[in-house]
Short mmCIF file of C-alpha atoms in Angstrom, two decimals:
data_model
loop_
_atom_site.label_atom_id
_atom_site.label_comp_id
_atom_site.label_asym_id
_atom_site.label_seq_id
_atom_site.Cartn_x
_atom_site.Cartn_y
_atom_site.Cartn_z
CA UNK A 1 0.00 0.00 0.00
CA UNK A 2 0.90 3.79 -0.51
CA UNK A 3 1.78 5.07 2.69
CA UNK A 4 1.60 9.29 3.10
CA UNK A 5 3.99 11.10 5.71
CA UNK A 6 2.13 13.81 6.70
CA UNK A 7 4.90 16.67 8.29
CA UNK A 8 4.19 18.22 10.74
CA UNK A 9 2.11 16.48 12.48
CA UNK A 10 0.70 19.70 14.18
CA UNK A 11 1.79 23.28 14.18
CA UNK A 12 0.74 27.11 14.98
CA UNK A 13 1.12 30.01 13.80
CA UNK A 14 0.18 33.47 13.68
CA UNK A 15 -2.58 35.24 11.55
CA UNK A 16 -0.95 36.21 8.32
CA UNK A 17 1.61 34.00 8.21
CA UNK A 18 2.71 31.99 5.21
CA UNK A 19 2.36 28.39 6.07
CA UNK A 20 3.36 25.21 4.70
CA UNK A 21 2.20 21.58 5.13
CA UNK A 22 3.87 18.74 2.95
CA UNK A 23 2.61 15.69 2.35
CA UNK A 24 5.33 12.64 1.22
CA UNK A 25 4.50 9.76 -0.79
CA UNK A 26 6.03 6.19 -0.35
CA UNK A 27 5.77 5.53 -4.36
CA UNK A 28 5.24 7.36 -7.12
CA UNK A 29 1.85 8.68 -7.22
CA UNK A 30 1.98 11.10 -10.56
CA UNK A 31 -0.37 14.11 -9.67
CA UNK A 32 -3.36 12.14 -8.10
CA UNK A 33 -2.96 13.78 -4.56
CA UNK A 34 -5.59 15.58 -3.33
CA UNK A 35 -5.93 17.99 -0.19
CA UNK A 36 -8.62 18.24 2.59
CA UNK A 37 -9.64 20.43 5.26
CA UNK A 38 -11.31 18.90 8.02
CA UNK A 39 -13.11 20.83 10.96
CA UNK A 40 -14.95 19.22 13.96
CA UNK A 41 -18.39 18.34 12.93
CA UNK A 42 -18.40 18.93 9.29
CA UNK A 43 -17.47 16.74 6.31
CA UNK A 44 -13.80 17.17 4.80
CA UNK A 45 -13.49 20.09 2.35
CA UNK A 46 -11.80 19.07 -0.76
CA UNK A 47 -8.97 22.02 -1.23
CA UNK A 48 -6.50 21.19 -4.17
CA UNK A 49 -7.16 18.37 -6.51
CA UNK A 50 -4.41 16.30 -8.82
CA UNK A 51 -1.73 18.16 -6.75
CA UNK A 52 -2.53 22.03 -7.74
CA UNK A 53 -5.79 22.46 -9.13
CA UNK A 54 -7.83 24.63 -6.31
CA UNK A 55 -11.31 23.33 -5.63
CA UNK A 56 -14.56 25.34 -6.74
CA UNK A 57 -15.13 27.77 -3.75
CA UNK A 58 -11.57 27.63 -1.87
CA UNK A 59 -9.59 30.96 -1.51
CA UNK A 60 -6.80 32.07 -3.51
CA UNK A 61 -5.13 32.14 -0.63
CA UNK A 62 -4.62 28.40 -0.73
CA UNK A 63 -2.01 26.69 -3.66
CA UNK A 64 -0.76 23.27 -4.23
CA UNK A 65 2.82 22.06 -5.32
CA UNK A 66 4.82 18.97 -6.01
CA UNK A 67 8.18 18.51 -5.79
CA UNK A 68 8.92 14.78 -6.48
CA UNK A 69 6.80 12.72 -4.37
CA UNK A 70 6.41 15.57 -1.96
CA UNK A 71 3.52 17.43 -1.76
CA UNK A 72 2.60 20.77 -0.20
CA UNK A 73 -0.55 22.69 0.57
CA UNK A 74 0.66 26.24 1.36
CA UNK A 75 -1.53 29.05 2.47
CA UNK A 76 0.13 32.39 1.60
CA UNK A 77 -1.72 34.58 4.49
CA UNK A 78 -3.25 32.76 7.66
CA UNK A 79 -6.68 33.76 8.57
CA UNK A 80 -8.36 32.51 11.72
CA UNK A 81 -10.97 30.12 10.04
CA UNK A 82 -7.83 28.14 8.17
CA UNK A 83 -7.89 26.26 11.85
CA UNK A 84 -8.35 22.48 11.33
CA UNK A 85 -6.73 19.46 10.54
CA UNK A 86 -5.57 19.13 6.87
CA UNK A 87 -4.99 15.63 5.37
CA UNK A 88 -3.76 14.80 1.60
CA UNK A 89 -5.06 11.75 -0.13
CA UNK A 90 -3.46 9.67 -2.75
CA UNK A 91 -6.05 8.22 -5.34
CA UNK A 92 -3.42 6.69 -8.09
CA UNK A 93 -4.36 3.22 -6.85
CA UNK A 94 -6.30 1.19 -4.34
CA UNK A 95 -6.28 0.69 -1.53
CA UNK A 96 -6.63 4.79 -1.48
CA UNK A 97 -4.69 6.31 1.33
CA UNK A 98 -4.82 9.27 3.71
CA UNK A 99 -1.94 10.65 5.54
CA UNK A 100 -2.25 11.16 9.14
CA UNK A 101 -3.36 14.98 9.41
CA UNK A 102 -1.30 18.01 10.17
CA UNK A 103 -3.32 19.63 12.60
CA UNK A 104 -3.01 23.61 12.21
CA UNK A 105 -3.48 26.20 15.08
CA UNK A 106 -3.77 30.24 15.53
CA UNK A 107 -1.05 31.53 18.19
CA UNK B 1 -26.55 21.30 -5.90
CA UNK B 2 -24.63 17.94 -5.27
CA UNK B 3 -26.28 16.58 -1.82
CA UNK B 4 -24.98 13.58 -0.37
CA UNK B 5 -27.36 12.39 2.89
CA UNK B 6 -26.20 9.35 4.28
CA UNK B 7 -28.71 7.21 6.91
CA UNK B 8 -28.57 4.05 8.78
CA UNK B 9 -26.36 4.33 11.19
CA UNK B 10 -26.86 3.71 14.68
CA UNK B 11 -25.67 1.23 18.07
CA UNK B 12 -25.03 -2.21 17.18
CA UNK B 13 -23.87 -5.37 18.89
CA UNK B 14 -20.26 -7.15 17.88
CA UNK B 15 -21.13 -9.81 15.05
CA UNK B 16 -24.57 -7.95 13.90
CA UNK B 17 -24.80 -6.07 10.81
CA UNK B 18 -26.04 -2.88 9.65
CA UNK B 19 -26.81 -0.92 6.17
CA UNK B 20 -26.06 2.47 5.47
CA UNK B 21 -27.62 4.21 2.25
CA UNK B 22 -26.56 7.70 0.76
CA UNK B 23 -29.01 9.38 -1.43
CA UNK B 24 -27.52 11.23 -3.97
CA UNK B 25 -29.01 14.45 -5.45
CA UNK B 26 -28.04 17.25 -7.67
CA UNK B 27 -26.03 14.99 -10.40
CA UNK B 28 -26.49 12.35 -12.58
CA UNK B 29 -25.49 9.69 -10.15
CA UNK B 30 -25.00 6.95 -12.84
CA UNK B 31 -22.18 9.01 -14.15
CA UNK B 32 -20.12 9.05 -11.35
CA UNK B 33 -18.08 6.32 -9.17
CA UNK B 34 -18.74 6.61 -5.16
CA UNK B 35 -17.20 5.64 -2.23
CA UNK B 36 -16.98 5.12 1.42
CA UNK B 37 -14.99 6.70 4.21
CA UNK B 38 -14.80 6.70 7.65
CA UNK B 39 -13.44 8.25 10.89
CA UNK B 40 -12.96 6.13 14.22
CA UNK B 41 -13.26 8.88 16.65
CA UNK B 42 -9.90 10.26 17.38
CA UNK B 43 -8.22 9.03 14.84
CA UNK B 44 -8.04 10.10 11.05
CA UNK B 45 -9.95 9.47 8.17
CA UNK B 46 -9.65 6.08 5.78
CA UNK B 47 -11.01 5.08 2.65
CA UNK B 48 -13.64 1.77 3.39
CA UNK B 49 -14.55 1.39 -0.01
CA UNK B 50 -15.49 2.35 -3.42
CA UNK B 51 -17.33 1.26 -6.33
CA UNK B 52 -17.87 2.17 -10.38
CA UNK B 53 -20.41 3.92 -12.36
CA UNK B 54 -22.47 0.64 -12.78
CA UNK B 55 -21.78 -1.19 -10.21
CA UNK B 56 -19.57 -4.24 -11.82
CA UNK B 57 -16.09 -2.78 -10.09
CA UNK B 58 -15.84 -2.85 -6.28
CA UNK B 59 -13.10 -2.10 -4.63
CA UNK B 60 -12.20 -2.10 -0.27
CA UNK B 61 -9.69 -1.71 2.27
CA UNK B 62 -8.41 -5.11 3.95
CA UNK B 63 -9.64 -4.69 7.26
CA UNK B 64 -13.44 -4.83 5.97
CA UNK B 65 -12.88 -7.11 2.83
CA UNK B 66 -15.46 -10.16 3.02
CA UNK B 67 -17.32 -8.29 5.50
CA UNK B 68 -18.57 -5.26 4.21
CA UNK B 69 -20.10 -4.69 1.05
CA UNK B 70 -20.71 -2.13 -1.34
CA UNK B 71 -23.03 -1.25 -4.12
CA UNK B 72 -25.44 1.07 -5.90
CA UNK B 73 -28.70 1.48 -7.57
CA UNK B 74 -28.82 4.13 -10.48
CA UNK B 75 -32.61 3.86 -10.47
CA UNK B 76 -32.95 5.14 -7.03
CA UNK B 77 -29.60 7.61 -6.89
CA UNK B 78 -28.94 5.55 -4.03
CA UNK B 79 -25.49 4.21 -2.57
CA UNK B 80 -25.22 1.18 0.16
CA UNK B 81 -22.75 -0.06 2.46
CA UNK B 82 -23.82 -3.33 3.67
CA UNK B 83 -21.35 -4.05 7.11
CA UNK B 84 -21.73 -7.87 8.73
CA UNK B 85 -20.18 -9.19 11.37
CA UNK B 86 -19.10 -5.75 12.85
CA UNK B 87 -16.36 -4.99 15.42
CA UNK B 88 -15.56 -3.03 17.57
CA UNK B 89 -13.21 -1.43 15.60
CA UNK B 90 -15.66 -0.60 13.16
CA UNK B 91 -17.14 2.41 15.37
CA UNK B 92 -16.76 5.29 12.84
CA UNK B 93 -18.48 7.99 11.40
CA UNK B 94 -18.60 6.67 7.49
CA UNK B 95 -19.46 9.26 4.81
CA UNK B 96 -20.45 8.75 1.00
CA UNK B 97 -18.16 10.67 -1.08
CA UNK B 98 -18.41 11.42 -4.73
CA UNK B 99 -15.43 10.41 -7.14
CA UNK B 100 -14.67 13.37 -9.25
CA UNK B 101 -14.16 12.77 -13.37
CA UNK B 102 -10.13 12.63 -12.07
CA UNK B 103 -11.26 9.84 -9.39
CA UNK B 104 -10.46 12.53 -6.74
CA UNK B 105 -13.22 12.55 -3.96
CA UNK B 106 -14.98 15.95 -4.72
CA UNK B 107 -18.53 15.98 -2.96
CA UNK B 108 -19.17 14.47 0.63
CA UNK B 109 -21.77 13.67 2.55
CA UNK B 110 -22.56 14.92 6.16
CA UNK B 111 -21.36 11.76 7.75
CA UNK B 112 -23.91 9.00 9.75
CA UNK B 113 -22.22 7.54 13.08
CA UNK B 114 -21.85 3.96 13.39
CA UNK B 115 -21.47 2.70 17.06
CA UNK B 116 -20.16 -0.98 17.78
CA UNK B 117 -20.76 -2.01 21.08
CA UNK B 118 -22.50 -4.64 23.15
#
């Protein structure tokens, strides 16, 4: 199976900042990597699809970029509601897989 | 609008089963491949399972394979997870998620809990 290291596995920082999650793949996966942002009693929000392509309705704010087999999910300006935990998925072959989570906080 | 509203779910004895459904509305559900996911509480999410356009391709995680299964009826834009012999392990909440044209998972559901426990 495709395993996804998720780094870090948590982290805060302060409104405005430029953060950067990354996402590493165990084999090669292409561009079918998806992001997700996942709040407490809601469904995951799909962010970035096939490594860069921003989902209908996310903000600007948000890109996607591959380097390899690593990916990262970079928001260029924190704002307060970016608070969650945001997990990538790889969907080049079954059994899909979900890295752990990187689970982002405001200072 | 693509809804997803999943139902079924509930408290269930180790070794029962159960049956989720997800009805689908706002897209031509025939068109599109579906899935399963789930969420043990605490812990982070995991595909279950997932299943073509017409229903001949099914596809599931280890941990639920000759246990669960999935499948679909186009006539009713309706999506099933059929879980047997449940565990405890199995206490999730599962939500139906569309497979985008690219196979990513683009639309979810709300998510129905699923409680294993005698």
């Amino acid at each position: 199976d495709i395993q996804l290291t998720q780094s870090p596995s948590s982290m805060s920082a302060s409104l405005g900042d430029r953060v950067s999650l990354t996402c590493q793949s165990s084999q090669g996966i292409g561009n079918y990597l998806s992001w997700y942002q996942h709040k407490p009693g809601k469904p995951p929000k799909p962010m970035i699809y096939y490594a860069t392509n921003l989902a209908d309705g996310v903000p600007s704010r948000f890109s996607g970029s591959r380097s390899g087999s690593d990916y990262s999910l970079t928001i260029s300006s924190l704002e307060s509601e970016d608070t969650a935990i945001y997990y990538c998925l790889q969907y080049d072959e079954y059994p899909l897989t979900f890295g752990s989570g990187t689970k982002l906080e405001i200072k | 609008e693509v809804q997803l509203v999943e139902s079924g779910g509930g408290l269930v004895q180790p070794g029962r089963s159960l049956k989720l459904s997800c009805a689908a509305s706002g897209f031509t559900f025939s068109n599109y491949g579906m899935a399963w996911v789930c969420q043990a509480p605490t812990k982070g999410l995991e595909w279950v399972a997932s299943i073509s356009t017409g229903g001949g391709n099914t596809y599931y995680r280890d941990s639920v394979k000759g246990r669960f299964t999935i499948s679909r009826d186009n006539a009713k834009n309706t999506l099933y997870l059929q879980m047997d012999s449940l565990r405890s392990e199995d206490t999730a909440t599962y939500y139906c998620a569309r497979h985008g044209l690219n196979w990513e998972l683009d639309y979810w559901g709300q998510g129905v809990m699923v409680t294993v426990s005698s």
